[in-house]
Coordinates of C-alpha atoms in Angstrom, one line a residue:
M169 CA 86.1 -48.8 60.9
F170 CA 87.1 -45.8 58.7
K171 CA 90.1 -45.1 60.9
E172 CA 91.2 -48.7 60.6
L173 CA 91.7 -48.3 56.8
H174 CA 95.2 -47.7 55.5
P175 CA 96.2 -44.0 55.6
N176 CA 96.6 -44.0 51.8
I177 CA 92.9 -45.0 51.4
R178 CA 91.7 -42.3 53.7
V179 CA 93.8 -39.6 52.0
R180 CA 92.6 -40.7 48.6
I181 CA 88.9 -40.6 49.7
Y182 CA 89.5 -37.1 51.2
T183 CA 91.2 -35.7 48.1
S184 CA 88.7 -37.3 45.7
F185 CA 85.8 -35.9 47.7
L186 CA 87.3 -32.4 47.7
S187 CA 88.1 -32.5 44.0
R188 CA 84.7 -33.8 43.0
V189 CA 82.7 -31.3 45.0
V190 CA 84.2 -28.3 43.1
G191 CA 84.8 -30.3 39.9
A192 CA 81.1 -31.2 39.8
A193 CA 80.2 -27.5 40.0
V194 CA 82.2 -26.8 36.8
F195 CA 82.8 -29.8 34.5
P196 CA 79.3 -31.1 33.9
F197 CA 78.3 -27.6 32.7
M198 CA 81.2 -27.2 30.2
A199 CA 78.9 -28.4 27.3
I200 CA 76.7 -25.4 28.0
Y201 CA 79.8 -23.1 28.2
F202 CA 81.2 -24.2 24.8
T203 CA 77.8 -24.2 23.1
K204 CA 77.3 -20.6 24.2
E205 CA 80.8 -19.4 23.5
I206 CA 81.2 -21.2 20.2
N207 CA 78.3 -23.4 18.9
A208 CA 76.7 -26.8 19.6
T209 CA 78.5 -28.8 16.9
V210 CA 82.0 -27.5 17.8
A211 CA 81.2 -28.0 21.5
G212 CA 80.4 -31.7 20.8
V213 CA 83.6 -32.1 18.8
L214 CA 85.8 -30.4 21.5
L215 CA 84.3 -32.6 24.3
L216 CA 84.8 -35.6 22.1
I217 CA 88.5 -34.8 21.6
Q218 CA 88.9 -34.3 25.4
V219 CA 87.3 -37.7 26.1
A220 CA 89.5 -39.4 23.4
A221 CA 92.6 -37.9 24.9
Q222 CA 91.7 -39.1 28.4
F223 CA 90.8 -42.5 27.0
L224 CA 94.2 -43.0 25.3
T225 CA 96.1 -41.6 28.3
G226 CA 94.2 -43.9 30.6
L227 CA 95.3 -46.9 28.5
Y228 CA 98.9 -45.9 28.8
G229 CA 98.6 -44.6 32.4
G230 CA 97.4 -48.0 33.6
Y231 CA 100.6 -49.5 32.2
L232 CA 102.8 -46.8 33.5
A233 CA 101.5 -47.3 37.1
D234 CA 103.2 -50.7 37.1
I235 CA 106.4 -49.4 35.6
I236 CA 107.2 -46.2 37.6
G237 CA 105.0 -46.7 40.7
R238 CA 101.6 -45.4 41.9
K239 CA 102.6 -42.3 43.9
R240 CA 105.0 -40.9 41.3
L241 CA 102.4 -41.1 38.6
M242 CA 99.7 -39.6 40.8
V243 CA 101.9 -36.6 41.8
T244 CA 102.8 -36.0 38.1
G245 CA 99.1 -36.0 37.2
E246 CA 98.2 -33.6 40.1
I247 CA 100.9 -31.2 38.9
L248 CA 99.5 -31.2 35.4
K249 CA 96.0 -30.6 36.9
L250 CA 97.3 -27.6 38.8
V251 CA 98.9 -26.1 35.7
A252 CA 95.6 -26.6 33.8
F253 CA 93.5 -25.0 36.5
I254 CA 95.9 -22.0 36.5
G255 CA 95.3 -21.7 32.7
M256 CA 91.5 -22.0 33.1
F257 CA 91.6 -19.4 35.9
L258 CA 93.5 -16.9 33.7
A259 CA 91.3 -17.7 30.6
N260 CA 88.1 -16.9 32.5
S261 CA 89.2 -13.9 34.5
P262 CA 87.8 -10.3 34.3
W263 CA 91.0 -9.3 32.4
F264 CA 91.2 -12.1 29.7
Q265 CA 88.6 -14.6 28.4
S266 CA 89.2 -17.3 25.9
A267 CA 87.0 -20.4 25.2
W268 CA 89.9 -22.0 23.2
V269 CA 92.4 -21.6 26.0
T270 CA 89.8 -23.1 28.3
F271 CA 89.4 -26.0 26.0
F272 CA 93.2 -26.8 25.9
M273 CA 93.3 -26.6 29.7
L274 CA 90.4 -29.0 29.8
L275 CA 92.3 -31.3 27.5
L276 CA 95.3 -31.2 29.8
I277 CA 93.0 -32.0 32.8
G278 CA 91.7 -35.0 30.8
I279 CA 95.3 -36.2 30.2
A280 CA 96.1 -35.7 33.9
G281 CA 93.1 -37.7 34.9
G282 CA 94.2 -40.5 32.6
L283 CA 97.4 -40.7 34.6
V284 CA 96.0 -40.3 38.1
N285 CA 92.9 -42.5 38.0
P286 CA 94.5 -45.9 37.1
A287 CA 97.4 -45.3 39.5
A288 CA 95.0 -44.4 42.3
E289 CA 92.7 -47.4 41.7
A290 CA 95.8 -49.7 41.7
M291 CA 97.0 -48.1 44.9
L292 CA 93.7 -48.7 46.7
I293 CA 94.0 -52.4 45.9
D294 CA 97.6 -52.5 46.9
V295 CA 96.9 -51.2 50.5
S296 CA 93.6 -52.9 51.1
T297 CA 92.8 -56.4 52.1
K298 CA 90.0 -58.8 51.0
D299 CA 88.2 -58.2 54.3
S300 CA 88.4 -54.4 54.1
R301 CA 87.9 -53.9 50.4
A302 CA 84.1 -54.0 50.4
F303 CA 83.9 -51.4 53.2
M304 CA 86.5 -49.3 51.4
Y305 CA 84.5 -49.2 48.1
A306 CA 81.2 -48.6 50.0
I307 CA 82.7 -45.5 51.7
N308 CA 84.2 -44.4 48.4
Y309 CA 80.8 -44.8 46.6
W310 CA 79.0 -42.7 49.2
A311 CA 81.7 -40.1 49.0
I312 CA 81.5 -39.9 45.2
N313 CA 77.7 -39.6 45.3
M314 CA 77.6 -37.0 48.1
S315 CA 80.4 -34.9 46.5
M316 CA 78.6 -35.0 43.1
M317 CA 75.3 -33.9 44.7
I318 CA 76.9 -31.0 46.6
G319 CA 78.9 -29.9 43.6
L320 CA 76.1 -30.0 41.1
M321 CA 73.9 -27.9 43.5
I322 CA 76.7 -25.3 43.7
G323 CA 77.2 -25.4 39.9
G324 CA 73.5 -25.1 39.1
W325 CA 73.2 -21.9 41.1
F326 CA 76.6 -20.3 40.5
F327 CA 78.2 -21.6 37.2
E328 CA 76.7 -19.2 34.8
R329 CA 77.3 -16.0 36.9
N330 CA 80.4 -17.0 39.0
L331 CA 82.5 -19.3 36.8
F332 CA 85.7 -17.3 37.7
E333 CA 85.1 -17.7 41.4
L334 CA 84.4 -21.4 41.0
I335 CA 87.6 -22.0 39.1
A336 CA 89.5 -20.1 41.8
V337 CA 88.2 -22.5 44.4
L338 CA 89.0 -25.4 42.1
L339 CA 92.6 -24.1 41.8
A340 CA 92.9 -23.8 45.6
I341 CA 91.6 -27.4 46.0
S342 CA 94.1 -28.6 43.4
L343 CA 96.9 -27.1 45.4
L344 CA 95.6 -28.9 48.5
T345 CA 95.2 -32.3 46.8
L346 CA 98.7 -32.0 45.3
W347 CA 100.2 -31.3 48.8
M348 CA 98.2 -34.2 50.4
T349 CA 99.2 -36.6 47.6
S350 CA 102.8 -35.8 47.7
T351 CA 103.2 -35.6 51.5
K352 CA 100.5 -37.9 53.0
I353 CA 100.6 -40.9 50.6
T354 CA 103.3 -43.5 51.0
D355 CA 104.2 -45.6 47.9
T356 CA 103.9 -49.1 49.1
Y357 CA 104.2 -50.6 45.6
V358 CA 107.6 -51.9 44.7
V359 CA 108.4 -51.9 41.0
S360 CA 109.8 -55.2 39.9
E361 CA 112.9 -55.5 37.6
E362 CA 110.8 -57.6 35.2
K363 CA 108.3 -54.7 34.8
V364 CA 111.1 -52.2 34.3
R365 CA 112.6 -54.3 31.5
E366 CA 109.4 -54.2 29.6
G367 CA 110.1 -50.6 28.9
Y368 CA 107.8 -47.7 28.0
G369 CA 106.9 -48.7 24.5
L370 CA 103.4 -49.5 23.2
K371 CA 104.1 -53.1 22.3
P372 CA 103.6 -54.6 25.8
V373 CA 100.4 -52.5 26.2
L374 CA 99.0 -53.7 22.9
K375 CA 99.9 -57.3 23.7
N376 CA 98.0 -57.1 27.0
Y377 CA 94.8 -55.9 25.4
S378 CA 95.0 -58.1 22.3
L379 CA 94.2 -61.1 24.5
V380 CA 91.0 -59.5 25.7
M381 CA 89.8 -58.5 22.3
K382 CA 89.8 -62.1 21.1
D383 CA 87.0 -63.0 23.6
V384 CA 83.8 -62.4 21.6
P385 CA 81.3 -62.9 24.5
F386 CA 83.2 -60.4 26.7
L387 CA 83.3 -57.9 23.8
A388 CA 79.6 -58.3 23.2
F389 CA 78.9 -57.6 26.9
T390 CA 81.2 -54.6 26.8
I391 CA 79.3 -53.2 23.8
G392 CA 76.0 -53.6 25.7
G393 CA 77.5 -51.7 28.6
I394 CA 78.7 -48.9 26.4
A395 CA 75.2 -48.5 24.9
I396 CA 73.6 -48.1 28.3
L397 CA 76.3 -45.9 29.7
G398 CA 76.1 -43.8 26.5
I399 CA 72.5 -42.9 27.6
E400 CA 73.7 -41.8 31.1
F401 CA 76.2 -39.4 29.7
Q402 CA 73.5 -37.5 27.7
L403 CA 72.5 -35.7 30.9
N404 CA 75.5 -33.5 31.0
N405 CA 75.6 -33.1 27.2
F406 CA 72.5 -33.0 25.0
I407 CA 70.0 -32.9 27.8
S408 CA 71.8 -30.1 29.7
V409 CA 72.0 -28.0 26.5
R410 CA 68.4 -28.6 25.7
L411 CA 67.2 -27.7 29.2
E412 CA 69.3 -24.5 29.2
Q413 CA 67.7 -23.5 25.8
D414 CA 64.1 -24.6 26.3
I415 CA 63.4 -23.9 30.0
A416 CA 62.6 -20.2 30.4
S417 CA 63.6 -18.5 33.6
S418 CA 60.7 -18.2 36.0
M419 CA 59.9 -17.7 39.6
M420 CA 58.9 -20.8 41.5
D421 CA 56.9 -20.8 44.8
L422 CA 57.6 -23.7 47.2
F423 CA 54.5 -24.4 49.3
G424 CA 54.2 -20.7 50.0
L425 CA 57.3 -20.9 52.2
F426 CA 59.7 -19.2 49.8
S427 CA 60.2 -18.5 46.1
F428 CA 63.2 -18.7 43.8
E429 CA 64.2 -18.2 40.2
L430 CA 64.4 -21.4 38.2
D431 CA 66.1 -21.7 34.8
G432 CA 67.4 -24.6 32.7
I433 CA 70.8 -24.9 34.4
R434 CA 69.3 -24.8 37.9
L435 CA 66.7 -27.3 36.9
L436 CA 69.5 -29.6 35.6
S437 CA 71.2 -29.4 39.0
L438 CA 68.0 -30.2 40.9
L439 CA 67.3 -33.2 38.6
T440 CA 70.8 -34.5 39.1
V441 CA 70.6 -34.0 42.9
A442 CA 67.3 -35.9 42.9
N443 CA 68.9 -38.8 41.1
T444 CA 71.9 -38.9 43.4
L445 CA 69.9 -38.6 46.6
F446 CA 67.6 -41.4 45.5
I447 CA 70.6 -43.6 44.8
V448 CA 72.2 -42.8 48.1
L449 CA 69.0 -43.4 50.1
F450 CA 67.7 -46.6 48.4
T451 CA 70.9 -48.5 47.4
S452 CA 70.7 -50.7 50.5
L453 CA 67.0 -51.4 50.1
F454 CA 67.3 -52.5 46.4
S455 CA 70.4 -54.5 47.1
K456 CA 68.5 -56.6 49.7
W457 CA 65.6 -57.1 47.3
I458 CA 67.8 -58.2 44.5
K459 CA 69.7 -60.7 46.6
G460 CA 68.9 -64.3 45.7
K461 CA 66.8 -63.4 42.6
K462 CA 67.6 -64.2 39.0
E463 CA 69.9 -61.4 37.9
E464 CA 69.5 -61.4 34.1
P465 CA 65.8 -60.3 33.9
I466 CA 66.3 -57.8 36.7
M467 CA 69.2 -56.3 34.6
Y468 CA 67.1 -56.0 31.5
A469 CA 64.2 -54.4 33.5
G470 CA 66.7 -51.9 34.8
F471 CA 67.9 -51.1 31.3
A472 CA 64.4 -50.5 30.2
L473 CA 63.4 -48.2 33.1
F474 CA 66.7 -46.3 32.8
G475 CA 66.3 -45.7 29.0
L476 CA 62.6 -44.7 29.3
G477 CA 63.4 -42.1 32.0
Y478 CA 66.1 -40.5 29.9
A479 CA 63.9 -40.6 26.8
F480 CA 61.4 -38.4 28.6
L481 CA 64.1 -36.0 29.7
A482 CA 65.2 -35.7 26.0
F483 CA 62.0 -33.8 24.9
S484 CA 59.7 -32.8 27.8
N485 CA 59.6 -29.4 29.5
H486 CA 57.0 -30.5 32.1
I487 CA 58.9 -30.0 35.3
P488 CA 56.9 -32.4 37.6
G489 CA 57.1 -35.0 34.8
L490 CA 60.9 -34.5 34.6
F491 CA 61.3 -35.3 38.3
I492 CA 59.1 -38.4 37.9
A493 CA 61.3 -39.5 35.0
V494 CA 64.3 -39.1 37.2
I495 CA 62.8 -41.4 39.8
V496 CA 62.0 -44.0 37.0
L497 CA 65.6 -43.9 35.7
S498 CA 67.0 -44.0 39.2
V499 CA 65.1 -47.2 39.9
G500 CA 66.4 -48.6 36.7
E501 CA 70.0 -47.7 37.7
L502 CA 69.6 -49.4 41.1
L503 CA 68.3 -52.6 39.3
Y504 CA 70.9 -52.8 36.5
V505 CA 74.2 -51.6 38.1
P506 CA 74.6 -54.4 40.7
T507 CA 73.2 -57.2 38.5
R508 CA 75.4 -56.2 35.6
Q509 CA 78.5 -56.1 37.8
S510 CA 77.7 -59.6 39.2
I511 CA 77.1 -61.0 35.7
L512 CA 80.4 -59.4 34.5
A513 CA 82.3 -61.3 37.1
D514 CA 80.9 -64.6 35.7
I515 CA 81.8 -63.6 32.1
V516 CA 85.4 -62.5 32.8
D517 CA 88.2 -65.1 32.3
D518 CA 89.7 -65.5 35.8
T519 CA 93.1 -66.4 34.4
R520 CA 93.4 -62.9 32.8
R521 CA 91.3 -60.9 35.3
G522 CA 93.6 -57.9 35.4
A523 CA 93.6 -57.3 31.6
Y524 CA 89.8 -57.9 31.4
M525 CA 88.9 -55.5 34.2
A526 CA 91.3 -52.8 32.8
F527 CA 89.5 -53.1 29.4
N528 CA 86.1 -53.0 31.1
G529 CA 87.1 -49.7 32.7
L530 CA 87.2 -48.2 29.2
V531 CA 83.4 -48.7 28.9
F532 CA 83.2 -45.4 30.9
Q533 CA 85.3 -43.6 28.3
F534 CA 83.3 -45.0 25.3
G535 CA 80.1 -43.9 27.1
K536 CA 81.5 -40.4 27.3
V537 CA 82.2 -40.5 23.6
L538 CA 78.5 -41.3 22.9
G539 CA 77.6 -38.5 25.4
A540 CA 79.6 -36.0 23.5
L541 CA 78.3 -37.2 20.1
G542 CA 74.8 -36.6 21.5
I543 CA 75.2 -32.8 21.3
I544 CA 76.0 -33.1 17.6
I545 CA 73.3 -35.6 16.8
G546 CA 70.7 -33.9 18.9
N547 CA 71.4 -30.6 17.1
V548 CA 70.2 -32.4 13.9
I549 CA 67.4 -34.7 15.0
G550 CA 66.0 -32.8 18.0
G551 CA 64.6 -34.0 21.4
Y552 CA 62.0 -36.5 20.0
G553 CA 64.7 -38.1 17.8
M554 CA 67.0 -38.4 20.7
A555 CA 64.3 -40.1 22.7
V556 CA 63.9 -42.7 20.0
L557 CA 67.7 -43.1 19.9
Y558 CA 67.8 -43.7 23.7
V559 CA 65.2 -46.5 23.3
G560 CA 67.3 -47.9 20.5
L561 CA 70.4 -47.9 22.7
V562 CA 68.4 -49.9 25.4
F563 CA 67.5 -52.5 22.8
A564 CA 71.2 -52.6 21.8
G565 CA 72.2 -53.0 25.4
V566 CA 69.8 -55.9 26.0
H567 CA 70.7 -57.6 22.7
F568 CA 74.5 -57.6 23.1
S569 CA 74.3 -58.5 26.8
R570 CA 72.0 -61.4 26.1
M571 CA 74.3 -62.6 23.3
A572 CA 77.3 -62.5 25.6
I573 CA 75.5 -64.4 28.4
R574 CA 74.2 -67.1 26.1
R575 CA 77.6 -67.6 24.4
R576 CA 79.3 -67.9 27.7
K577 CA 76.8 -70.5 29.0
S578 CA 77.4 -74.1 28.2
P579 CA 74.9 -75.8 25.7
E580 CA 73.5 -77.9 28.6
E581 CA 72.7 -74.7 30.6
I582 CA 70.9 -73.2 27.6
V583 CA 68.8 -76.3 27.1
L584 CA 67.8 -76.4 30.8
E585 CA 66.9 -72.7 30.7
A586 CA 64.8 -73.1 27.6
S587 CA 62.9 -76.1 29.2
G588 CA 62.2 -74.0 32.3
S589 CA 64.2 -76.4 34.6

């Protein structure tokens, strides 16, 4: 079936897989890099600026994809990425090293991502059909998880000692993805004259999102999602820095078969691999179990397990316990992700689905903002304080999600639910 997908889809999955494998070996560990090269507070601020830049560019990039075409915007973004990777390569070479140049290149990569990602997502929809879409996204989901797992394993073992070589590979992959995007993808999207007449200004963009922001239940559900996703992004921010600082390097013996050196960075990569592997192996099983059951309580249970697992990661140095916590949060993830997506489909106003889903995509960026803030806050309140904060975010996620669902329901549905009918 994969060969039956449109060539654009196959090329995008290939390029995304290659980019994520090497990107996952570098980008999740940049919080540690900036903390060591500068300090924890500045590291949090720098990552927050990078997230904000990608967030704003993403808003505009989604609009530009309809004005100038998908492929043209994707190629522009890939060129910017290539320039940024060249800069990172030079700023981390044996001849010249600069954390600040690295940051500005990372900022440029964020801007490039804000241009590429909305256009690529729109292109996938353009060239897919209703019948092939579910299979397309399933393949893409597996590719993302597998590439992240492989990349994090590589980064955990080589980031600290071989950053220059990793960036060199990233640069080579960027050249390859630029070539594949510019030569293998065909632009099937035809820009309409009406869209072109709207121009490149901010007014039509703001008008589009102002309609969404008047929907209070949807905004409440969005805030709930940001609270939960803000917990997830702690892994590559506060938790990664804490593990690197608190886990002393030691030799580990695996069932007497072989031994290896384990430090905080390598432990982080193993924990992330365990989470990804669990998700990949058990997604189908949990999806079948959830089918036909009431979604709302399952979503809340998922929130709770997810938050509790991360709360343990925030303060504990007990290695077996950390892996158990990863299993707990992985179960929570498998429970809340599909149920929340299904409930979201019911909350969205179908007459403005495009604007709603575009705004919902920004939940990811706001979650990254909370993740970057976690480094700054964690530096003040410590691991136990962060654990309490994660539990608080779970309560916020449940509260705002429940508020959204109840406000969207009709009064008759609420009465029937309260009576147990």
